Short mmCIF file of C-alpha atoms and ligand atoms in Angstrom, two decimals:
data_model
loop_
_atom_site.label_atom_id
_atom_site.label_comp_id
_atom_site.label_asym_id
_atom_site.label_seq_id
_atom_site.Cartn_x
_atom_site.Cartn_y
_atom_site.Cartn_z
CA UNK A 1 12.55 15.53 -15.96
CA UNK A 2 14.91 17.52 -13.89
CA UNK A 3 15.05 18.50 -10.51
CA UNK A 4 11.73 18.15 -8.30
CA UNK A 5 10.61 18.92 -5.06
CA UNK A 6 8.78 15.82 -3.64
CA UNK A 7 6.85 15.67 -0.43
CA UNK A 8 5.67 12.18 0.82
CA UNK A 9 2.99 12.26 3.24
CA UNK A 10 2.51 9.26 5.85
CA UNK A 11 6.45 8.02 5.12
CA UNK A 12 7.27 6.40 7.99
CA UNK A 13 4.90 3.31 6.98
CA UNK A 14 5.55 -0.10 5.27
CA UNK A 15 6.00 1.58 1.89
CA UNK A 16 6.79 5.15 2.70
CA UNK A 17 10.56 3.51 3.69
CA UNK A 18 10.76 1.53 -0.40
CA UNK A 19 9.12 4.88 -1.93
CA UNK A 20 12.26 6.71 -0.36
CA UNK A 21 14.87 3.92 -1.87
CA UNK A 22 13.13 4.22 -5.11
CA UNK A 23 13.30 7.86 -5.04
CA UNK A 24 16.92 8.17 -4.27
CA UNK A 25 18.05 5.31 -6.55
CA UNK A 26 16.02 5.86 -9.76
CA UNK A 27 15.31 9.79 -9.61
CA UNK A 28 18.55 11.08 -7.49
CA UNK A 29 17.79 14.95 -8.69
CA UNK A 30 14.61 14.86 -6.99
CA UNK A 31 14.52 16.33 -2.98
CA UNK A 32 12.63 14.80 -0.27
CA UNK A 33 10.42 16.00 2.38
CA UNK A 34 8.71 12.91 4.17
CA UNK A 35 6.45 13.61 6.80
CA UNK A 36 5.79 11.33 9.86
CA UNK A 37 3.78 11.25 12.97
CA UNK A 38 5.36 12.88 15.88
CA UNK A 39 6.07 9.46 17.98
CA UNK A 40 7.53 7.70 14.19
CA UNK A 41 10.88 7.69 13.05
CA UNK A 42 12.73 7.60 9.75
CA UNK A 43 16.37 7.05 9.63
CA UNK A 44 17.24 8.25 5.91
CA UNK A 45 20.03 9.80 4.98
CA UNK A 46 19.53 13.21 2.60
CA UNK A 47 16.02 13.94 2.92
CA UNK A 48 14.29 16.34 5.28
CA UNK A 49 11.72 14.87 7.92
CA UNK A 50 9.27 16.80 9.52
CA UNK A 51 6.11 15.72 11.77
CA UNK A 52 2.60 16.19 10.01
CA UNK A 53 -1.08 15.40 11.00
CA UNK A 54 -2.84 15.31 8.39
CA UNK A 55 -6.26 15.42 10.72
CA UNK A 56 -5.03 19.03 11.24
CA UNK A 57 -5.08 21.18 8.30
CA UNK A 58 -3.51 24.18 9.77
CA UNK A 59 -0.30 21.78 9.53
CA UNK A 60 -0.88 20.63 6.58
CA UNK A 61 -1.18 24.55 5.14
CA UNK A 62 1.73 25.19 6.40
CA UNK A 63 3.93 22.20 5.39
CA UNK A 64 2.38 23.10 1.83
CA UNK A 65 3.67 26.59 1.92
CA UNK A 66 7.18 25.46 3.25
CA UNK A 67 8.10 22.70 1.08
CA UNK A 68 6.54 24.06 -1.96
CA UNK A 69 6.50 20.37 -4.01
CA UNK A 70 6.43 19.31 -7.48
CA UNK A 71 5.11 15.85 -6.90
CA UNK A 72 3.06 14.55 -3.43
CA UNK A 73 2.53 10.89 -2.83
CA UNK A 74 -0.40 10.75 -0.15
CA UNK A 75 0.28 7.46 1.89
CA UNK A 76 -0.81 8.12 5.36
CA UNK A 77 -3.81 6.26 6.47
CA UNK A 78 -5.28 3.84 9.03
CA UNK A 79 -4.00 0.75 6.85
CA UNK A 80 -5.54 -2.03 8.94
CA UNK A 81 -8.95 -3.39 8.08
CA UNK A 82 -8.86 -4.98 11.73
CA UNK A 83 -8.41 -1.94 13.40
CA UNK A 84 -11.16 -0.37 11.03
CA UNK A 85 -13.48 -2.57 12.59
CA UNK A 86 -12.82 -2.17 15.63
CA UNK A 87 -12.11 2.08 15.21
CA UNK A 88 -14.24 3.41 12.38
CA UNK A 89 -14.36 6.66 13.62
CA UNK A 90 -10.74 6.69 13.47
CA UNK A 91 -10.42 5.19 10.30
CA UNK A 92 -12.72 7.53 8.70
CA UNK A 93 -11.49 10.53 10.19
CA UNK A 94 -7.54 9.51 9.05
CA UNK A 95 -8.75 8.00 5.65
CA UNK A 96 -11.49 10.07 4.49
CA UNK A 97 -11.60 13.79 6.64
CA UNK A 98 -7.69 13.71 6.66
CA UNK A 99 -7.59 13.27 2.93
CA UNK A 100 -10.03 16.21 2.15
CA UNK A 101 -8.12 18.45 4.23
CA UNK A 102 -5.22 17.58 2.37
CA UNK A 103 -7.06 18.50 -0.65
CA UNK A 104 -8.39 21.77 1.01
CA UNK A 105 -5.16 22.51 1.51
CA UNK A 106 -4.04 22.09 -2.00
CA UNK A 107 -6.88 24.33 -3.28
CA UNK A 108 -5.74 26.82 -1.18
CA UNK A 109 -1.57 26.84 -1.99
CA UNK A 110 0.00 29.18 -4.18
CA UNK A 111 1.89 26.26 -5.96
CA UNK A 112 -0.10 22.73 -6.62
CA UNK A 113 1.88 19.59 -7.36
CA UNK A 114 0.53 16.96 -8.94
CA UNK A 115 -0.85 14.51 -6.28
CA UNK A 116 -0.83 10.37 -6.23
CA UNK A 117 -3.65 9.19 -3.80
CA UNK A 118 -3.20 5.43 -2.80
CA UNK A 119 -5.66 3.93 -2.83
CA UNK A 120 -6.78 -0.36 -2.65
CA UNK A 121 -7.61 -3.46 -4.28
CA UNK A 122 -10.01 -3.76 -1.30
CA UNK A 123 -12.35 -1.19 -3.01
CA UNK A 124 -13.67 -3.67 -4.91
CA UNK A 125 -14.36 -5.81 -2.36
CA UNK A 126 -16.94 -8.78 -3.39
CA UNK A 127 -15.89 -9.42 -6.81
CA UNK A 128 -17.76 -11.45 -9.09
CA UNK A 129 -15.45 -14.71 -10.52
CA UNK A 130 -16.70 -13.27 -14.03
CA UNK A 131 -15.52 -9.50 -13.21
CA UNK A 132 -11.77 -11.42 -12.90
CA UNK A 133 -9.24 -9.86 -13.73
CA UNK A 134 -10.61 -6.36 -12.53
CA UNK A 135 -10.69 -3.14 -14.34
CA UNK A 136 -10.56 -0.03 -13.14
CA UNK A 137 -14.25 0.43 -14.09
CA UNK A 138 -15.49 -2.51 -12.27
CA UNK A 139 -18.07 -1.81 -9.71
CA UNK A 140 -17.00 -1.19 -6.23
CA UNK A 141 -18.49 -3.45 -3.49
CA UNK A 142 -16.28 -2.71 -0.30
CA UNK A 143 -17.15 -5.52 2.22
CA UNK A 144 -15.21 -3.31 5.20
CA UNK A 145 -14.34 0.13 6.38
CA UNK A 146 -11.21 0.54 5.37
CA UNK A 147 -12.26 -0.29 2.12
CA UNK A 148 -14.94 2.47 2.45
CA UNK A 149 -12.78 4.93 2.96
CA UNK A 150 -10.73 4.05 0.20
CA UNK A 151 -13.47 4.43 -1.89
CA UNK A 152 -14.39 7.69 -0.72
CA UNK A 153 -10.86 9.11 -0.84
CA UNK A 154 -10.98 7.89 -4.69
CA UNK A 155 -14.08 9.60 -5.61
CA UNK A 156 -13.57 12.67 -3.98
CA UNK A 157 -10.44 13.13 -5.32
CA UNK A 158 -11.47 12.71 -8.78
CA UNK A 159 -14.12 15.24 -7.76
CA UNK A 160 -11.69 17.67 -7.04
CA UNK A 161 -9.25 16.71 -9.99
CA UNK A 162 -12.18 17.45 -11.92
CA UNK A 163 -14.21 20.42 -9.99
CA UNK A 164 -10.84 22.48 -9.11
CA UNK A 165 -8.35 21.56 -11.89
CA UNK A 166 -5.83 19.68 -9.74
CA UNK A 167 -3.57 16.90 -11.31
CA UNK A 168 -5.01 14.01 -8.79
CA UNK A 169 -4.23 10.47 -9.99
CA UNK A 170 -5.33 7.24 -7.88
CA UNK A 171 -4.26 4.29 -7.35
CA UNK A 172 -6.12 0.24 -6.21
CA UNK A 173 -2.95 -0.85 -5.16
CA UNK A 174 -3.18 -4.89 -4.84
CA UNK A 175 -1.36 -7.15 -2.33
CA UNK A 176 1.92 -5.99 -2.35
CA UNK A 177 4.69 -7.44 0.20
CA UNK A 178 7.79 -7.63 1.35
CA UNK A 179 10.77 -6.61 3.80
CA UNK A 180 9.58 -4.56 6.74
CA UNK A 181 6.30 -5.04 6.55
CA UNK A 182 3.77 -5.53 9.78
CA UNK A 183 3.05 -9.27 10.06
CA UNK A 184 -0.93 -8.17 8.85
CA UNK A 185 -0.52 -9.59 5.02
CA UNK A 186 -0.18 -13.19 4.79
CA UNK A 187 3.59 -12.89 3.56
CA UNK A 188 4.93 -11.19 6.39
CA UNK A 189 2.84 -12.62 8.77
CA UNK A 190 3.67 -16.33 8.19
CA UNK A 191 7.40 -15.36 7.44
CA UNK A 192 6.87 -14.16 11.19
CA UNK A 193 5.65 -17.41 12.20
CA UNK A 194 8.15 -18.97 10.61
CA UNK A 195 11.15 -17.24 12.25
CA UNK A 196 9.74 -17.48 15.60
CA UNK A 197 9.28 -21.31 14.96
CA UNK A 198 12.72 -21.29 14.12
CA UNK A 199 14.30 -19.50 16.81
CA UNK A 200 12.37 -22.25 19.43
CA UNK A 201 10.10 -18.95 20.48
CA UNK A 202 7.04 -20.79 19.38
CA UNK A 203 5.60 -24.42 18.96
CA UNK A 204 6.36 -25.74 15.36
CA UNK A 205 2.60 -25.29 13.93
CA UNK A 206 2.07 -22.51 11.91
CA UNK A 207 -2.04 -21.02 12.15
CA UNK A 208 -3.22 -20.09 9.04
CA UNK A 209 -6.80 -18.76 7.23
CA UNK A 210 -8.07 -19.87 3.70
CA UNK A 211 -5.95 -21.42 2.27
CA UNK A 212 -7.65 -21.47 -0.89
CA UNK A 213 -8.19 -17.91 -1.90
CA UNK A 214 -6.30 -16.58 -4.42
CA UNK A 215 -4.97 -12.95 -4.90
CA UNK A 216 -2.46 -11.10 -6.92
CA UNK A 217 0.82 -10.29 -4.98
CA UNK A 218 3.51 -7.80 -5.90
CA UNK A 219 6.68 -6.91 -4.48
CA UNK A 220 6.24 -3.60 -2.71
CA UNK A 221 9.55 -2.02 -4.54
CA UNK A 222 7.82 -3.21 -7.83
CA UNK A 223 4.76 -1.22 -6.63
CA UNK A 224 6.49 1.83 -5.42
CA UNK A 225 8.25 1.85 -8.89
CA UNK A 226 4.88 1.97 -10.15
CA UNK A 227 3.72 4.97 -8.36
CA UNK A 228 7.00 7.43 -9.17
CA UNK A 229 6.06 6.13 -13.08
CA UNK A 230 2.55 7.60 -12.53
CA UNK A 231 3.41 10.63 -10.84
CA UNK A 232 5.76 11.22 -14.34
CA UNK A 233 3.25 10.05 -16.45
CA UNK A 234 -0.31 9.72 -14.80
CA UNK A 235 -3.52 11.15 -16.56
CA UNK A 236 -5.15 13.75 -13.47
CA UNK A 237 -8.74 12.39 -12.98
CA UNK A 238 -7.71 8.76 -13.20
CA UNK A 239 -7.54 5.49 -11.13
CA UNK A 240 -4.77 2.85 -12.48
CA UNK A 241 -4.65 -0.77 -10.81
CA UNK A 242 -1.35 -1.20 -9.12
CA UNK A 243 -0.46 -5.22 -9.04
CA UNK A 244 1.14 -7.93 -11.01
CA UNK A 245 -1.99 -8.86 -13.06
CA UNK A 246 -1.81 -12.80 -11.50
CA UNK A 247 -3.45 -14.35 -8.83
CA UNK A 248 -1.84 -16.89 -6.32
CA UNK A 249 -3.31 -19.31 -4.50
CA UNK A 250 -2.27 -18.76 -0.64
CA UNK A 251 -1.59 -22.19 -0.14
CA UNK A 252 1.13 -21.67 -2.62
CA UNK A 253 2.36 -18.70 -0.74
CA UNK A 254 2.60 -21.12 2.62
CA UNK A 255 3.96 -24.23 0.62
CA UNK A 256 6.89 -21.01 -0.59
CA UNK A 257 7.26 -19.94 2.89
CA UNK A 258 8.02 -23.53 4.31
CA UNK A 259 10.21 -25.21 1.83
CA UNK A 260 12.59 -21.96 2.51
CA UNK A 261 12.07 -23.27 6.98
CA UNK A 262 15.00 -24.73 8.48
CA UNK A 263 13.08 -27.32 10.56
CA UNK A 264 9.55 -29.41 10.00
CA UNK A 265 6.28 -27.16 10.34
CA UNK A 266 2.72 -28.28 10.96
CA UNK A 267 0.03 -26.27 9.32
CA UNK A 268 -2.97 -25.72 11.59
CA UNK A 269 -6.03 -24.32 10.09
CA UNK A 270 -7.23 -21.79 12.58
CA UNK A 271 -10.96 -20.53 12.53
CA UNK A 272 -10.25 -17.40 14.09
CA UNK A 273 -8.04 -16.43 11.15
CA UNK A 274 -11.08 -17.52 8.40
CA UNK A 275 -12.84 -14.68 7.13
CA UNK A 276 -16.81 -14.80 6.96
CA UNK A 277 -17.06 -14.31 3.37
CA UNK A 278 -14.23 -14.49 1.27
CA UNK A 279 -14.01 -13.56 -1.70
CA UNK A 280 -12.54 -16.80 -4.01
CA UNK A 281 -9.99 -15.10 -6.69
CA UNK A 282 -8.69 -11.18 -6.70
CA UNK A 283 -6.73 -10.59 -9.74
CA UNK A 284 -6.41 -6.79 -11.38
CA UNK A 285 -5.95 -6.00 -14.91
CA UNK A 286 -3.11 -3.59 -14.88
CA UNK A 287 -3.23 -2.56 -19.05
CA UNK A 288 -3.85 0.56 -17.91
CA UNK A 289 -1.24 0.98 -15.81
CA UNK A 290 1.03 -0.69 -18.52
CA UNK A 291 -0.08 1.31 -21.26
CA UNK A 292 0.52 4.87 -19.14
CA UNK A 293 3.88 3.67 -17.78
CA UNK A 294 5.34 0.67 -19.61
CA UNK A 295 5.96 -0.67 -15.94
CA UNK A 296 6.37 -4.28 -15.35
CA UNK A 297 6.89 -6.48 -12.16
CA UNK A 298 10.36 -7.44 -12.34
CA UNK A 299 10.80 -9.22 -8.72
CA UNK A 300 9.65 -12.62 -8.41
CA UNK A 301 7.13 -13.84 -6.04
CA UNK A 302 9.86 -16.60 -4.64
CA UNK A 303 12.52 -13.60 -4.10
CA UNK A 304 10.35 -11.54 -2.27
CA UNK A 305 9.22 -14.36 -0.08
CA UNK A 306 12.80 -15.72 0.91
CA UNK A 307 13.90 -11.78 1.36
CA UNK A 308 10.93 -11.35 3.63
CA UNK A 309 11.70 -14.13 5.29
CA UNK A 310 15.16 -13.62 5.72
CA UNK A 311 13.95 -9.91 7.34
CA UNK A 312 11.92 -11.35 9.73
CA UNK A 313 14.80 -14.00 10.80
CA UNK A 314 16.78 -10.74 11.54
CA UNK A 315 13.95 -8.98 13.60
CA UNK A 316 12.86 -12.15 16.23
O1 A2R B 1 -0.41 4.98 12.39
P1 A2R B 1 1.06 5.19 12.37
O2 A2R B 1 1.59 5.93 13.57
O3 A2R B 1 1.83 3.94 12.02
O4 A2R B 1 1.36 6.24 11.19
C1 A2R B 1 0.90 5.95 9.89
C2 A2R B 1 0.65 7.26 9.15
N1 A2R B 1 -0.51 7.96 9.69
C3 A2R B 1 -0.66 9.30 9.65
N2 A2R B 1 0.09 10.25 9.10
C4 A2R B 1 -0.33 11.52 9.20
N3 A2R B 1 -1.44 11.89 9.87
C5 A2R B 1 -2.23 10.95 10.46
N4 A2R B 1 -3.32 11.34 11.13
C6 A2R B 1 -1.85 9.59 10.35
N5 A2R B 1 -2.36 8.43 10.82
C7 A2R B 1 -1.55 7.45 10.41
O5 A2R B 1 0.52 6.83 7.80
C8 A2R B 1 1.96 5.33 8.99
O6 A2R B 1 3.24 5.80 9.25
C9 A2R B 1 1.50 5.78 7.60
C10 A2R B 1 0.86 4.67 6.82
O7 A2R B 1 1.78 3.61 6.78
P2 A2R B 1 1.36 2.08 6.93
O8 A2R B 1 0.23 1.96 7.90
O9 A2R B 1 2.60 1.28 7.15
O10 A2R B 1 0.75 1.77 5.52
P3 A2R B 1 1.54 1.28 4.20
O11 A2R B 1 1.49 -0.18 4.15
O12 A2R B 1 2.85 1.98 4.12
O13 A2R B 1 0.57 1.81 3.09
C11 A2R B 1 0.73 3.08 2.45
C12 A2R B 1 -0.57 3.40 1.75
C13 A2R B 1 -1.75 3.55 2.71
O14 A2R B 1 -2.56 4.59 2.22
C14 A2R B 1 -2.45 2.23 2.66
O15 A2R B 1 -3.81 2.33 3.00
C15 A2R B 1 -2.24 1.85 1.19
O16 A2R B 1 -0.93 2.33 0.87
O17 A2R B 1 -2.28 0.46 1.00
#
């Protein structure tokens, strides 16, 4: 497809840092601008960084007019339901008013790229065992307010796909895991546990939630490969599922996790990690996906695990 100009919004995140890789290795002609916020840092070679908030849209016009890109991926957001709880405002003003000013800002540019808005698996929230595995058209039921605003973001940027002509695509991106992330999923945070345990910086018992949930999992560099396929090949006005299509139970995540330990762990079930009401099986039907892109998960679920693990060893 030739040379692009590619501007990543929110890159100095979990998968802002794989997106780059993926960029670099699988499209080399395309060039990079990755935003950050002014106190973040990304330390990638050939690519231009410059600081954006995107709760001020004077910045955002301007970054628009200056890098002039092809393709955006929008990945900055408040990505912790915890901290939605506690911070709606701040949620909502990140997730919801700084995604319409992006959007203002796109109506208003000379040149308008085609634009991937990542969104979650959260959106559907309380999903019924007979809705499993989810389509894109399933009823939304967001049981928090990060998954609100992810919701919103979705339907107002199909609204503006479809009121002002812009090539917006969406994603529900499912669990996805993996090296570097913050210990909030359950991969990275028991592979935290773990290494700590290991290293003698913690008693050998690691806390865990519900064990018995099960959710679909996918290796963030699988999912990042996902979104540079829909950017090619995405249909503007549409939401695609972004996950392996298979739900895990966490237990087996955990029983993963500690066969790869280097010493005995006990597993203490800890009520401040159980949710109120959770939801008993998340799985997402990704034929849509498939049939845009042809893209497949190609990491497996016990790779990813020992790799995380293995990162986490190197950061306690
Ligand atoms: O909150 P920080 O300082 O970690 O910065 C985050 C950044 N961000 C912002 N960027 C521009 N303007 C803002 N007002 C603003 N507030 C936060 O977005 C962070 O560097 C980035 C999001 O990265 P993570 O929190 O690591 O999320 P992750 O896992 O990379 O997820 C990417 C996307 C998000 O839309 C998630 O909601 C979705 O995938 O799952």
């Amino acid at each position: 497809m030739g040379e692009k100009n590619v501007l990543i919004i929110g890159a100095a995140g979990f998968v802002g840092g794989h997106l780059i890789d993926c960029i670099q290795r699988d499209e080399p002609s395309w060039k990079i601008t990755a935003t950050k916020m002014p106190r973040e840092v990304i330390e990638k070679e050939g690519i231009t960084v410059c600081d954006l908030d995107i709760t001020d849209p004077s910045q955002i016009d301007a970054l628009l007019q200056e890098a002039r890109p092809d393709y955006l991926f929008h990945l900055a957001a408040q990505s912790s339901v915890a901290l939605s709880w506690k911070n709606p405002q701040l949620t909502i003003d990140i997730n919801i008013k700084g995604a319409v000013n992006l959007l203002d800002s796109l109506c208003r540019a000379e040149k308008k790229p085609r634009v991937l808005l990542i969104g979650s698996g959260e959106e559907y929230g309380y999903v019924k065992t007979n809705e499993v595995p989810i389509i894109e058209d399933n009823n939304t039921r967001p049981g928090n307010i990060y998954a609100v605003t992810k919701v919103c973001q979705n339907m107002i940027g199909k609204l503006y796909a479809k009121g002002y002509g812009l090539e917006i695509m969406s994603t529900r991106s499912f669990n996805h895991t993996g090296p570097n992330q913050a210990p909030i999923g359950v991969t990275a945070d028991f592979s935290k546990q773990v290494a700590e345990i290991e290293k003698g910086l913690r008693e050998p018992v690691i806390h865990v939630g519900n064990l018995n949930a099960k959710r679909d999992f996918t290796d963030v560099r699988d999912v990042v490969r996902a979104y540079v396929l829909l950017m090619k090949h995405g249909e503007a006005g549409e939401t695609y599922n972004v996950g392996s299509g298979h739900a895990v139970q966490i237990r087996s995540i955990l029983d993963q996790i500690l066969s790869h330990a280097k010493c005995e762990i006990e597993v203490y079930v800890d009520p401040e990690k159980l949710r109120p009401i959770d939801v008993p099986i998340i799985e997402a039907d990704i034929t849509k996906l498939q049939e845009c892109t042809g893209w497949k998960p190609e990491i497996d679920l016990d790779t990813t695990i020992q790799q995380t693990l293995d990162w986490w060893r190197s950061r306690v």
